[in-house]
Tab-separated table of C-alpha atoms and ligand atoms in Angstrom:
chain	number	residue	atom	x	y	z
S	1	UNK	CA	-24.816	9.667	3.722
S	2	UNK	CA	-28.330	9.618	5.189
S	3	UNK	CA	-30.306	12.636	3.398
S	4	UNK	CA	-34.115	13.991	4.220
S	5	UNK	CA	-36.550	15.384	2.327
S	6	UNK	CA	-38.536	18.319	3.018
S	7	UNK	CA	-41.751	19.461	1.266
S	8	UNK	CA	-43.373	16.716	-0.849
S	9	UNK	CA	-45.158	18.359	-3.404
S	10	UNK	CA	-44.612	18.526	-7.139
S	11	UNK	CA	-40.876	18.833	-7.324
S	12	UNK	CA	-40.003	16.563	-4.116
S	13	UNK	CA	-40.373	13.394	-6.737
S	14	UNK	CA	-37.743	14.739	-9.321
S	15	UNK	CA	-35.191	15.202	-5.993
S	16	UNK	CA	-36.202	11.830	-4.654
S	17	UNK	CA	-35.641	9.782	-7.592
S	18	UNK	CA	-32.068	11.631	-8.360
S	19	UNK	CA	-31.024	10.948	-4.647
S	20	UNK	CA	-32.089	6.963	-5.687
S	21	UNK	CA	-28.995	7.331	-8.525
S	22	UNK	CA	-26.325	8.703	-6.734
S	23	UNK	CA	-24.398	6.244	-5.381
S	24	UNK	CA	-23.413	6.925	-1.518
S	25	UNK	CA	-26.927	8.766	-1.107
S	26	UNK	CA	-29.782	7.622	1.383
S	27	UNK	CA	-32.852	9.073	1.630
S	28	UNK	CA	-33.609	8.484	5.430
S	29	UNK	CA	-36.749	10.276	6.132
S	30	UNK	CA	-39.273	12.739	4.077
S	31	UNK	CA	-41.293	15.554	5.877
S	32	UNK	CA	-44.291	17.572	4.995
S	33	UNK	CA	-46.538	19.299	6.608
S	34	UNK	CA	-49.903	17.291	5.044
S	35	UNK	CA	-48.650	13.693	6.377
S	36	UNK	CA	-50.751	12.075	3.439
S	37	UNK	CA	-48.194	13.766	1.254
S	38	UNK	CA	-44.989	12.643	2.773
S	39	UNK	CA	-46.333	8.892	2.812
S	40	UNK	CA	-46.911	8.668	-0.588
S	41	UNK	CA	-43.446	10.138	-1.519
S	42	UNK	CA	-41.816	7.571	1.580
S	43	UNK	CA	-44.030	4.463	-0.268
S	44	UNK	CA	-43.362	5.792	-3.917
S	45	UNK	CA	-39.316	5.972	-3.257
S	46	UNK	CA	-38.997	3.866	-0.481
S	47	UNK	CA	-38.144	6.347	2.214
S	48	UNK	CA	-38.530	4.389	5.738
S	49	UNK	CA	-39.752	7.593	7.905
S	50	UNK	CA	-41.903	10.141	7.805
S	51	UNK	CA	-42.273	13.196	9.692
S	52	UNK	CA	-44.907	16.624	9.653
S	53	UNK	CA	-41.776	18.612	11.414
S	54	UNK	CA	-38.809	19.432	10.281
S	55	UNK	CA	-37.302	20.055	13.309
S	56	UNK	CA	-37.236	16.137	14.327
S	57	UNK	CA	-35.019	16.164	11.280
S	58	UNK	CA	-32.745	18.907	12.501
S	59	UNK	CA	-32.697	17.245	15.771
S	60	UNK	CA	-31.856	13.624	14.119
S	61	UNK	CA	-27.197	13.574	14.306
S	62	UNK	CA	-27.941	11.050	11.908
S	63	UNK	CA	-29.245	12.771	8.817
S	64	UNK	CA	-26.408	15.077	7.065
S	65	UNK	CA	-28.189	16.568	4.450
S	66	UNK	CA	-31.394	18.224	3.516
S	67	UNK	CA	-33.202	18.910	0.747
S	68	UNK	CA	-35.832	22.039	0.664
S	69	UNK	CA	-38.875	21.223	-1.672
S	70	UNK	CA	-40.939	23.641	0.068
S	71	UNK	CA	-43.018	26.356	-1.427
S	72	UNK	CA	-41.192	29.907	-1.313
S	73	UNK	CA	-41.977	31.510	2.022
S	74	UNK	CA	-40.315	28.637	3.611
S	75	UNK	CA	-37.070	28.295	2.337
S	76	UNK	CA	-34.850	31.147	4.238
S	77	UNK	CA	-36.674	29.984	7.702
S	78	UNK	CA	-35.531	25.394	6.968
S	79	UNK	CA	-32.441	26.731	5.399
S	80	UNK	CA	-31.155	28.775	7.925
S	81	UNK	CA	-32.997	26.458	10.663
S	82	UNK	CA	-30.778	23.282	8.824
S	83	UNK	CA	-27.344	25.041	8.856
S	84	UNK	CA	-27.766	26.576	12.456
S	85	UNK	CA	-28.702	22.673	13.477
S	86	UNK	CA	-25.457	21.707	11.446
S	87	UNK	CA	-27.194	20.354	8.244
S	88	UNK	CA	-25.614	20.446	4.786
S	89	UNK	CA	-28.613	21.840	2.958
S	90	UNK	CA	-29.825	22.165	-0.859
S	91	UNK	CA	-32.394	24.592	-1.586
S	92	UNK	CA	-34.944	24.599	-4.358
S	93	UNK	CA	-36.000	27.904	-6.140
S	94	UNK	CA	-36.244	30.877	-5.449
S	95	UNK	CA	-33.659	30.697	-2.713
S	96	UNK	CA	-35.501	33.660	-1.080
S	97	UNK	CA	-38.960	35.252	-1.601
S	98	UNK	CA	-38.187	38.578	-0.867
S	99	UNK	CA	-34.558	40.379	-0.478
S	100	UNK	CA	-35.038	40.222	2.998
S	101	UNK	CA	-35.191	36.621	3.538
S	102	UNK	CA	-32.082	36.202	0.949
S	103	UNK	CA	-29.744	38.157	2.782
S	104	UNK	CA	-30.980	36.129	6.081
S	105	UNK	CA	-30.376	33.044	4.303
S	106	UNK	CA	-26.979	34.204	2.916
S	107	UNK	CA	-25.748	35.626	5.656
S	108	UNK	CA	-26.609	32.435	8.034
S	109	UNK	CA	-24.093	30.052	5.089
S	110	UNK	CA	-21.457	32.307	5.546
S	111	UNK	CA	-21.437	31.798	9.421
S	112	UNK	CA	-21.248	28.344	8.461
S	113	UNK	CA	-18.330	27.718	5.748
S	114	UNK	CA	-18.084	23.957	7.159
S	115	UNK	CA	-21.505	23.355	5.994
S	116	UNK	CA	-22.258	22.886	2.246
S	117	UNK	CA	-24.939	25.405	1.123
S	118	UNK	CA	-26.528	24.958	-2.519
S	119	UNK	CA	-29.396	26.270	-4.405
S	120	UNK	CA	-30.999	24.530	-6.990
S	121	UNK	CA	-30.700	26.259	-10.675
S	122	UNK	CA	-30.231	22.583	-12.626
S	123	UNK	CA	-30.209	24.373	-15.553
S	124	UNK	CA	-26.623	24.926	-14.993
S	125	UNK	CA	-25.973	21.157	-15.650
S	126	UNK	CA	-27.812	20.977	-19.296
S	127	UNK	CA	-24.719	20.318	-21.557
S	128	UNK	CA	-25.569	22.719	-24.339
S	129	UNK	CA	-25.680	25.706	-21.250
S	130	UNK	CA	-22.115	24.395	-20.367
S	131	UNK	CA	-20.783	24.769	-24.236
S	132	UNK	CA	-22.358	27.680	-24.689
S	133	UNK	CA	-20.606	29.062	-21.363
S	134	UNK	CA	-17.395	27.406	-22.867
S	135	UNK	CA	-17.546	28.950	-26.003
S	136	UNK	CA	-18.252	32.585	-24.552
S	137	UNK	CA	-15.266	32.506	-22.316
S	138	UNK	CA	-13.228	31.611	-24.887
S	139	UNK	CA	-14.522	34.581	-26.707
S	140	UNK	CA	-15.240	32.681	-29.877
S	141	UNK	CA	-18.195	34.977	-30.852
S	142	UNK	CA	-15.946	37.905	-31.329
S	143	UNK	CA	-17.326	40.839	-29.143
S	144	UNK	CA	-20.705	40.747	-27.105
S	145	UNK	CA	-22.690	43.437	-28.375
S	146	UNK	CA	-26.513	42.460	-27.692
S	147	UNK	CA	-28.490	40.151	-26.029
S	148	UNK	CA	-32.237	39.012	-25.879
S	149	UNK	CA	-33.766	36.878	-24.020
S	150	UNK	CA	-37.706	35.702	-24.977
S	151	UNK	CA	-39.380	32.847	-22.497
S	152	UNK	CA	-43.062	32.202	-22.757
S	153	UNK	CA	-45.065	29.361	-21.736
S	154	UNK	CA	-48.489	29.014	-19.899
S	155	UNK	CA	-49.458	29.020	-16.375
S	156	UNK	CA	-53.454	28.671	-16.165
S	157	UNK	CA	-55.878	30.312	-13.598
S	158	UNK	CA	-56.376	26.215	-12.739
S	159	UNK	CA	-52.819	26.161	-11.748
S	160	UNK	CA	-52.568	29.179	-9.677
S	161	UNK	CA	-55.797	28.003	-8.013
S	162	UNK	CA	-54.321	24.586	-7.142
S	163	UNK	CA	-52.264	26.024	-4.547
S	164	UNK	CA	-52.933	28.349	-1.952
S	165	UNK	CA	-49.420	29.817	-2.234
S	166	UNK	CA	-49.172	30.422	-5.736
S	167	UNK	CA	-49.627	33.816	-7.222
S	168	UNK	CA	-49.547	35.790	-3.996
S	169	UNK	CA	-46.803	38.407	-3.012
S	170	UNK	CA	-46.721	36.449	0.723
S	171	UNK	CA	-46.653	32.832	-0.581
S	172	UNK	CA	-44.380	33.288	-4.161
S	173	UNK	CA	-42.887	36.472	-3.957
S	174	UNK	CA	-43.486	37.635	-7.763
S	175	UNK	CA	-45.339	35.610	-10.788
S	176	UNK	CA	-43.499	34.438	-14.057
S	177	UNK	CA	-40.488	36.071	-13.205
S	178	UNK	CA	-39.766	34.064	-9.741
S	179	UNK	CA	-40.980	30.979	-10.595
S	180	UNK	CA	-40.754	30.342	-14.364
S	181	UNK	CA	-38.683	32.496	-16.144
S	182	UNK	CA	-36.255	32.709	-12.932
S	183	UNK	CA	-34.198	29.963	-14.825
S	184	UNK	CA	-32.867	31.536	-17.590
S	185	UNK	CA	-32.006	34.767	-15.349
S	186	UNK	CA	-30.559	32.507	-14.162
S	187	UNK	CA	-28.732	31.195	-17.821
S	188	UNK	CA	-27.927	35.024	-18.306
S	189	UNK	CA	-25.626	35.367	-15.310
S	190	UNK	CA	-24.321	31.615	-15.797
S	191	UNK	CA	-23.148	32.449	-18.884
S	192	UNK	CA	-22.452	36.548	-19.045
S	193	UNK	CA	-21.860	37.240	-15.071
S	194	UNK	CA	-23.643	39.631	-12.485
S	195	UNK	CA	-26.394	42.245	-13.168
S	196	UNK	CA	-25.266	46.167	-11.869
S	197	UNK	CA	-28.832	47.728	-12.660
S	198	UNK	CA	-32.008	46.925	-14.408
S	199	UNK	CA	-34.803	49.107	-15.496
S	200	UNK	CA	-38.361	47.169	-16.138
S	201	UNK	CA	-41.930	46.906	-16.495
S	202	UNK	CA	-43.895	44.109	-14.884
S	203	UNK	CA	-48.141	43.750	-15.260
S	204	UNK	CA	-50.659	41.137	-14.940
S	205	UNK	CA	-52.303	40.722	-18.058
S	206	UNK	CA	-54.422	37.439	-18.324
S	207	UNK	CA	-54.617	36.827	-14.866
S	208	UNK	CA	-56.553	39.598	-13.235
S	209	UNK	CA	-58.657	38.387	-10.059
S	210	UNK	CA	-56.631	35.404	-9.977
S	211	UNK	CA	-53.311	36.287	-9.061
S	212	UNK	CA	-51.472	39.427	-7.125
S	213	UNK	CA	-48.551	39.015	-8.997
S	214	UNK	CA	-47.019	39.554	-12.568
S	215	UNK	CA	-47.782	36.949	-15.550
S	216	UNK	CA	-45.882	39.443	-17.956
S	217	UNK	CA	-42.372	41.304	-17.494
S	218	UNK	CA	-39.861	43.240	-19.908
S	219	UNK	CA	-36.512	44.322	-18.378
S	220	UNK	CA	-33.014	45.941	-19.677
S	221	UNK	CA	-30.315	44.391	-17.566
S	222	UNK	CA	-26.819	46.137	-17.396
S	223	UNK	CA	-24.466	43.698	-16.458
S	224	UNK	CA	-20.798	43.923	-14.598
S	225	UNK	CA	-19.032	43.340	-17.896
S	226	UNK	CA	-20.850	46.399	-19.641
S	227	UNK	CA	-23.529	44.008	-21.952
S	228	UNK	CA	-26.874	45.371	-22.096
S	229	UNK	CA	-29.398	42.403	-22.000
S	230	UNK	CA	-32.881	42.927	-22.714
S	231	UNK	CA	-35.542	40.301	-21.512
S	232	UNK	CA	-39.592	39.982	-21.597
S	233	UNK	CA	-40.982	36.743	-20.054
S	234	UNK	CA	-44.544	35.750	-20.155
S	235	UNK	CA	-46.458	32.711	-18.657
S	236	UNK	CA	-50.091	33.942	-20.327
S	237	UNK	CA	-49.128	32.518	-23.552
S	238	UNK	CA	-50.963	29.942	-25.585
S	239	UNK	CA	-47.260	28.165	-26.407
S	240	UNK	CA	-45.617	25.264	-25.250
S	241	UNK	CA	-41.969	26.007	-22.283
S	242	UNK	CA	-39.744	28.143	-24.807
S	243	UNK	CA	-37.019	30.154	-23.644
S	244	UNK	CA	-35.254	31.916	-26.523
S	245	UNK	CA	-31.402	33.329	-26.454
S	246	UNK	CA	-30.123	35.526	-28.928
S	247	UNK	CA	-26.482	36.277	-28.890
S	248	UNK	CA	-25.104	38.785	-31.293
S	249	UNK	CA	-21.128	39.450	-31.122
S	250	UNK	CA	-18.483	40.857	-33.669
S	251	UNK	CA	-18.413	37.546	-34.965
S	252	UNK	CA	-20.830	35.716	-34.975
S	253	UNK	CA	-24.953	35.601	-34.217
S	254	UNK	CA	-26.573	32.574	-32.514
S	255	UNK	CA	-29.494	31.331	-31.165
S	256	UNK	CA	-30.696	28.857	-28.567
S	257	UNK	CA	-33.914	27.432	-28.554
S	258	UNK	CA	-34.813	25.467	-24.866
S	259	UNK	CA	-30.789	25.311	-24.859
S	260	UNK	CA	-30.545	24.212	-28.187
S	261	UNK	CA	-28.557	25.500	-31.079
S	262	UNK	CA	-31.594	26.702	-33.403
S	263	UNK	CA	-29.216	29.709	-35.784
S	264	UNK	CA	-25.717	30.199	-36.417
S	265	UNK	CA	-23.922	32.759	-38.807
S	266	UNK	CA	-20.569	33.674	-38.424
S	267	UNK	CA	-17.964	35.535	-40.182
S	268	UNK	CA	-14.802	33.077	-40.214
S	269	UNK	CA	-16.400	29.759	-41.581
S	270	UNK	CA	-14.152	27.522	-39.363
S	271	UNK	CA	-14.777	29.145	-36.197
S	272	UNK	CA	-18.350	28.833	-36.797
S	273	UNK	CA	-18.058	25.375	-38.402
S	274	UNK	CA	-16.483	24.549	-34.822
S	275	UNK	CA	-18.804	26.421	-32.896
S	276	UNK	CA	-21.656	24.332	-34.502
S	277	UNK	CA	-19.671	20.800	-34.078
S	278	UNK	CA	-19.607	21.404	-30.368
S	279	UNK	CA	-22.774	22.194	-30.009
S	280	UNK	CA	-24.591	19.955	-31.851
S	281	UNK	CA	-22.312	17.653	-30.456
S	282	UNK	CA	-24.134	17.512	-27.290
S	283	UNK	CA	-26.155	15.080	-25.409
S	284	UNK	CA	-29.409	16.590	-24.964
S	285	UNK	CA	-30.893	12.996	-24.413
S	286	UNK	CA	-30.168	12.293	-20.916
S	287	UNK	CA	-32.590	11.138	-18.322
S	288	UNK	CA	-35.315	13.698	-18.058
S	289	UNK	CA	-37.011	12.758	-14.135
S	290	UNK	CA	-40.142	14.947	-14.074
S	291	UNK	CA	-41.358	17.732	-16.472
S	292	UNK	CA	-39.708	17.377	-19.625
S	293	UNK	CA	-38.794	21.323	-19.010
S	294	UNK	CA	-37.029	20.502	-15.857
S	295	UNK	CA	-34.402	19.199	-17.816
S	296	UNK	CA	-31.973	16.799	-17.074
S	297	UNK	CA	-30.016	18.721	-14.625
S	298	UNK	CA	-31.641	17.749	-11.154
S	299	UNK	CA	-29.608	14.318	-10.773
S	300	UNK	CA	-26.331	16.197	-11.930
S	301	UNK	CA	-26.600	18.720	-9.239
S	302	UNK	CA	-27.931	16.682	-6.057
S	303	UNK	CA	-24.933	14.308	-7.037
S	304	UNK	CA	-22.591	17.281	-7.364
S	305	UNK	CA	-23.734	18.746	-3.829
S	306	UNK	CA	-23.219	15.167	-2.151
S	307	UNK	CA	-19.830	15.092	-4.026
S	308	UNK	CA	-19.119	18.322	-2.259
S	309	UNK	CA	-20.094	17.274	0.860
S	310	UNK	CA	-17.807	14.203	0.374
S	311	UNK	CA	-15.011	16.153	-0.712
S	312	UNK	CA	-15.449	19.262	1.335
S	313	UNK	CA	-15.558	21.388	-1.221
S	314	UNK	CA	-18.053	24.589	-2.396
S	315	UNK	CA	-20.759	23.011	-4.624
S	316	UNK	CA	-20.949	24.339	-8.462
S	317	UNK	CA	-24.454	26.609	-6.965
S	318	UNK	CA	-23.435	27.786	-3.354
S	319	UNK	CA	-25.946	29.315	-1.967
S	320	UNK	CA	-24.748	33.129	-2.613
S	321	UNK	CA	-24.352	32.483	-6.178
S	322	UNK	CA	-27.763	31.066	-6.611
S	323	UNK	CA	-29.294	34.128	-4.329
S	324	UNK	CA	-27.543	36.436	-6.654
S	325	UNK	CA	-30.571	35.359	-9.875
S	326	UNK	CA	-33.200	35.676	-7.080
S	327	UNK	CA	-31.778	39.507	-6.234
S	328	UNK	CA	-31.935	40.105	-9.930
S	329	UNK	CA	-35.457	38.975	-9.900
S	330	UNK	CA	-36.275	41.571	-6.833
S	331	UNK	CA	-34.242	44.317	-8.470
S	332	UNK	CA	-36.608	44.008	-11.655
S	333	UNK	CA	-40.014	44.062	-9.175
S	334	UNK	CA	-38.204	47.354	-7.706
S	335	UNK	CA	-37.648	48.630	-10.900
S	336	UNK	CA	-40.979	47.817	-12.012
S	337	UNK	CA	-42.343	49.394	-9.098
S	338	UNK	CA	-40.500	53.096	-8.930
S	339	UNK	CA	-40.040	53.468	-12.467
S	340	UNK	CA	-36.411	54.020	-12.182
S	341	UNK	CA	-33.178	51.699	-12.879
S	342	UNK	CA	-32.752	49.708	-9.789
S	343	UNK	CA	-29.153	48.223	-8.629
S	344	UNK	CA	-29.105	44.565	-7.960
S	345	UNK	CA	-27.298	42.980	-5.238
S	346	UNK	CA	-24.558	40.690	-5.513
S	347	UNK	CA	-24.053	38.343	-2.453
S	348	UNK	CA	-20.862	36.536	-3.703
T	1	LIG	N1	-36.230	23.482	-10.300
T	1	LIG	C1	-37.383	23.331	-10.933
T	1	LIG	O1	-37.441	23.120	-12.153
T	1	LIG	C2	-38.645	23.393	-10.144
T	1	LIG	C3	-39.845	22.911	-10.673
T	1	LIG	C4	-41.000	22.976	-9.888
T	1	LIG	C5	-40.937	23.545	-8.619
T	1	LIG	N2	-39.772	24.048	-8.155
T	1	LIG	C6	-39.677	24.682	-6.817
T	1	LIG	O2	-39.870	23.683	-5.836
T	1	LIG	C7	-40.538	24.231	-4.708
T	1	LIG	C8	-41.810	23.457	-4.444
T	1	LIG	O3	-42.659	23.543	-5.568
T	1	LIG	P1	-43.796	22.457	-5.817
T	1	LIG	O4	-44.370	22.761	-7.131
T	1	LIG	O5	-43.280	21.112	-5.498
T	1	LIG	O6	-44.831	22.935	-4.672
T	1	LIG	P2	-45.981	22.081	-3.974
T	1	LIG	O7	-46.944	23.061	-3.425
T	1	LIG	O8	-46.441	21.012	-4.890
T	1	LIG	O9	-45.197	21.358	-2.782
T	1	LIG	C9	-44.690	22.043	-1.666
T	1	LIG	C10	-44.913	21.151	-0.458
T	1	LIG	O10	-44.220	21.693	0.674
T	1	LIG	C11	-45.021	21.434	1.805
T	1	LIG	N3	-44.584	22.353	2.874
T	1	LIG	C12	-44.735	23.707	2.938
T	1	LIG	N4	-44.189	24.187	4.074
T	1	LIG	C13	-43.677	23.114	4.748
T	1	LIG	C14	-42.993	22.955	5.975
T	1	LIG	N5	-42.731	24.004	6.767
T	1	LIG	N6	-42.620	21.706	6.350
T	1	LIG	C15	-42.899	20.628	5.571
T	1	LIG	N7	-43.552	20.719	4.385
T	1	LIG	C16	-43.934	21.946	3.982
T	1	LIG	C17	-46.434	21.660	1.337
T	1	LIG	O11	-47.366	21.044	2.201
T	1	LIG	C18	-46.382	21.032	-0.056
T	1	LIG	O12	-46.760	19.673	-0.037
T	1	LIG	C19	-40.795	25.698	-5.050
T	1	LIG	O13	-39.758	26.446	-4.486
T	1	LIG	C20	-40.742	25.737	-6.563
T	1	LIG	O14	-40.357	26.987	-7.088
T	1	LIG	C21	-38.632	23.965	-8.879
């Protein structure tokens, strides 16, 4: 299946290098807008074209796929451009920058259901998320009663300078919140479901004169299923990628460091004794492509998107799913803007 590339920045590399290890997958062309760019990505992987448009793509019967490494005000107009041109498409984070371009982007897969429509949250794919998801549906921590989410790490004014895009409302859409700490949003509705309402507070902190956006956010999070969640991400701190998950049930009270077990206590030794051989049975040593706190998850979901394709089925992130995180991530600017608890849309 002959796949393309578009945007070849930062992430593009981590996308190209899981296409070259799924079997089945050929990465035909890369585009980007700075032609400099997409050559060293085409000689770096071995891509044999190169393009500035993405249209030429679109307009190419024999590429089937498409991959969207572009920066965030992009992605709802090559999305929706791909699946109106009859392109199975994959979309990096955020799948939209504002709720506007979500429901665009949304609305344009589900005028295509013969078209395969993913977003990228490869967090999904890190084993210990998928035990931990295991182990909550099978209700092993007794009943949910709280949940905290910390993430921290550290975004520089270097970095936001780097790119024009980052840190503005037109070009990113938010700060820590869309970008960074988007992931384990992300984790929380993997593994507890959808968000009803939030209530939060969002500032820039460390960042003034630098950025528009937010580089520090709190937020309570009522979700579907009644649990009350309560978050804070920050990317001002002097601290290494941490995201930290407290679960406390009935049960039994655990913690996950960077999707790692890191504290367990239980009530019923052999139900925690089990809880703690599965997840310390896990592989956390698979191939990392990239930043080490990309995880090992991009490879697992290209290959699970071209496996849908194949099999014409829905991928494990359709698109609606994945836009569903990014609406929570709005919801919480709303609420941070009027005060008030804010619903959040669900697309699915
Ligand atoms: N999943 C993850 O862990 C992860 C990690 C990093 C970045 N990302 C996401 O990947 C995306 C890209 O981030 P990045 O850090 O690689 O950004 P980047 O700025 O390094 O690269 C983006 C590239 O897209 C190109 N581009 C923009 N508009 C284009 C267009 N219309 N046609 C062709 N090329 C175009 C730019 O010229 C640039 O080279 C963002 O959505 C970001 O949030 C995800």
């Amino acid at each position: 299946m002959k796949c393309a590339i578009v945007g070849c920045g930062v992430i593009s590399r981590t996308h190209a290098a899981g296409f070259q290890q799924i079997p089945g997958a050929e990465l035909a062309v890369c585009c980007d807008l700075i032609p400099e760019r997409a050559q060293a990505v085409a000689q770096e992987y071995n891509i044999p074209a190169v393009t500035t448009d993405y249209k030429t793509i679109l307009n190419d019967p024999e590429i089937s796929a498409i991959s969207v490494c572009t920066d965030h005000a992009s992605h709802a107009d090559i999305v929706c451009d791909a699946l109106n041109a009859g392109k199975h498409v994959i979309c990096e984070k955020v799948p939209g920058r504002t709720p506007e371009d979500l429901a665009r982007m949304v609305a344009t897969a589900k005028a295509h259901p013969e078209l395969v429509a993913s977003g990228i949250f490869q967090h999904r794919f890190a084993p210990g998320n998928i035990v931990l998801r295991d182990l909550i549906r099978e209700h092993r921590f007794g009943k949910l009663l709280t949940v905290n989410l910390n993430f921290c790490c550290l975004r520089t004014d270097e970095y936001y300078q780097k790119d024009a895009w980052r840190g503005t409302v037109a070009g990113e859409g938010g700060g820590v919140l869309i970008n960074q700490a988007i992931h384990f949003l992300d984790q929380l509705r993997f593994l507890f479901g959808d968000v009803k309402n939030v209530s939060a507070r969002c500032a820039n902190l460390t960042h003034q004169g630098v950025i528009e956006t937010e580089d520090t956010a709190a937020f309570t999070a009522e979700f579907a299923n009644g649990l009350f969640v309560t978050a804070n991400a920050t990317n001002s701190a002097f601290a290494r990628w941490r995201s930290a998950l407290t679960i406390t049930g009935t049960e039994v009270q655990i913690e996950f460091i960077n999707e790692k077990l890191s504290f367990l206590d239980g009530k019923d030794p052999e139900n925690t004794a089990d809880i703690r051989n599965r997840l310390e049975a896990v592989d956390h040593d698979g191939k990392i492509i990239g930043k080490n706190y990309y995880g090992t998850g991009h490879t697992a979901q290209l290959a699970d998107f071209i496996a849908a394709i194949t099999e014409k089925r829905a991928p494990e992130v359709p698109l609606a799913d994945a836009a569903n995180s990014a609406a929570l991530v709005h919801a919480v600017y709303a609420a941070g803007l009027s005060g008030k608890w804010e619903p959040v849309t669900n697309y699915l």
